[in-house]
Amino acid sequence: MHEDIEKPQQDKESDNPQKEVPIHKDVEKPQQDKESDNPQKEVPVHEEIEKLTRMVRQATEDISQGGFSSEGFSPEYKELALAIVECLKNAKEIYDFESALADGNLSGPVPGRHNYFAGPIKDLYYKLRHLVWQAKEVAKGDYSQKVDFLGSFSDSFNYMIQELDKREEQIKQQADEKVRMAEIQNRRLKKEMEIQMLHYRTYQDYVNSFVRFREQYKLMMGEVFDLFQEKKYDEGRLLIAKINDRMASEVIIRKEYSNNVFMDAAMTEIANACRERQIEFGGTVYFPPEFMDHADAVLEYIVDFSELIYSIMDMSFCSGKKIIIFGKKKNAWFSAGARYTADEGEFPHELDVFIPEETMMILHRIKKMADKSGNILNVAYQPEKRSFDIALHINSAR
Amino acid sequence: MEDRQLSGEFKWSMLGDLNLGREHLGAEMPVLVYRLFQYTMRAVLAREYGTEEMIRLFRKSGELAGEEFAENILDLTLSREAFFAELQEKLKELQIGILRFEEFDEENGHAVLTVGEDLDCSGLPVSGECVCNYDEGFISGILGKYFKRPYEAVEVDCWARGDRVCRFEANKR
């Protein structure tokens, strides 16, 4: 039956498609034996072939109309009609599917399994759906997604993901850098403010002690004046000496600890704290001219360093404590540091007993800061010498 | 080892050391040999136990394979997105097929996926039947292992039914 149909179509295609005659002429051939037996069937056969031909032609011109039916055909042509109708229905199903696809509809009905012709277009449809799915995954920020074996689609898609990933990474890095810079700036600002506060408090202490002493000074100087009026010069001189002693003991005498104003303020604060605790404090940190730029950088260490000193100042197990600060230049290096000693009491054998646990973190922080900026931090804990040394070494070349 | 196999136990280590055992021939072999193994087994099992039972056994074996594959080859700690990306990559790398997800519903776990150039069926003559029962089990096993819930994957399109790609729908059981 298949061959019977093909023949007339080949003739039709080579001829003028308008001619209908050759179609049934060729198809009729195999029927001739029957027709000679029963010549009355010739007309219905002709009509049925024509009906089928019209159906195929109409479908070729506009398949969207559909309406293909195998109803009304004689049993002899029923099979042929069924096959043609199925074929046209399959073609229409693909046409409808492709139309929806062309409109961007990726969720419409898909041709069923019976439709063998639809295989390639379904394959393309599934790939498009996969691309849509992959795009959604990428939109969620997952750049591990990749598309394979889709020719130039894959190349473009994968390139796009790669570029998106790169760009996001760049933006992230820039944002991180900005946050990091802001944090550094904030930290620096905070430290500078803390140092300013130290400076201010030191000055305030100085002023307060002077104000406290001023009234006594007035009274005492009044007495001196009276003694001189009475020509009691020796007693007057003794009183002046007494005034000087009291001034030395009651008014904070401003001492310079560093040629850097902030460093000096911080050291003054530590000196005052030491005085209150009866801890001996002394020494200077003078930066040579080539290291003055580094002096400001050292300030970052000061607050942490002060905190460290305060924590060991208050330890009850030692007495006769002494803190000596120093700053010395050797070759290209400048070293600033402090030596802590305690002459009396039990000196702990381990550094982590000497320095309280929470303060140990500060020490690690100072060390980390030094490593990061290329400075060298030396910590020497020598219980046998009852001393704890901490020194920062700065190279002028850096 | 023999006892274990007879008792129905499977361990990844039973696959052996391929580098040691196949020093000259290597770890790979033609797909033809794999298919010869699978389709003769399908034929014999179908003959001995009937087609339905053969399909059930193949799904079951595939599921065990999927679970073991997920456990030993894939990283089950990855996020869902990264896990699917890795699964795609591994199936390609091991030449099992080109996996493409089309859908995944985060809420109910419904997944639609295709496997192109499938190891089991691509290029088979059209028989009108879905033959990737082992794949159905394999996908169920992998998804079940990752989501820690039993899965059921059903093949809805197959090369052997005239399609160009195998398509599966998977749901939590």
CSV table of C-alpha atoms in Angstrom, one decimal, chain A residues 113 116 119-120 122-123 126-127 129-130 133-134 137 140 142 144-146 148-150, chain B residues 80-81 88 92 98 100-104 106 130 155-157 161-165 167:
chain,number,residue,atom,x,y,z
A,113,ARG,CA,5.7,9.3,22.1
A,116,TYR,CA,8.3,9.8,15.7
A,119,GLY,CA,12.1,13.6,18.0
A,120,PRO,CA,14.6,16.2,16.8
A,122,LYS,CA,11.6,17.8,21.1
A,123,ASP,CA,15.4,17.3,21.6
A,126,TYR,CA,14.5,20.0,26.0
A,127,LYS,CA,17.8,21.7,25.4
A,129,ARG,CA,14.4,24.2,28.7
A,130,HIS,CA,17.7,23.1,30.1
A,133,TRP,CA,16.9,26.2,34.0
A,134,GLN,CA,20.7,26.7,33.9
A,137,GLU,CA,20.6,28.6,38.6
A,140,LYS,CA,20.8,32.6,42.0
A,142,ASP,CA,25.8,29.7,41.3
A,144,SER,CA,29.5,26.4,38.9
A,145,GLN,CA,26.8,25.7,36.3
A,146,LYS,CA,28.0,24.7,32.9
A,148,ASP,CA,27.8,21.1,27.4
A,149,PHE,CA,27.5,19.9,23.9
A,150,LEU,CA,25.2,22.6,22.6
B,80,ARG,CA,21.7,21.6,45.9
B,81,GLU,CA,22.9,23.9,43.0
B,88,GLN,CA,26.3,16.8,35.5
B,92,LYS,CA,30.0,13.6,31.5
B,98,ILE,CA,25.0,14.2,29.0
B,100,ARG,CA,20.6,18.3,31.6
B,101,PHE,CA,18.2,19.4,34.2
B,102,GLU,CA,15.1,21.1,33.0
B,103,GLU,CA,13.2,21.6,36.2
B,104,PHE,CA,13.6,21.3,39.9
B,106,GLU,CA,12.6,23.2,45.6
B,130,CYS,CA,11.4,2.4,27.3
B,155,GLU,CA,11.5,7.5,32.0
B,156,VAL,CA,9.0,9.4,29.9
B,157,ASP,CA,11.0,9.6,26.6
B,161,ARG,CA,10.8,4.8,21.5
B,162,GLY,CA,11.9,7.1,18.7
B,163,ASP,CA,13.1,10.1,20.8
B,164,ARG,CA,16.5,11.6,20.4
B,165,VAL,CA,17.1,11.9,24.1
B,167,ARG,CA,13.9,12.1,29.6
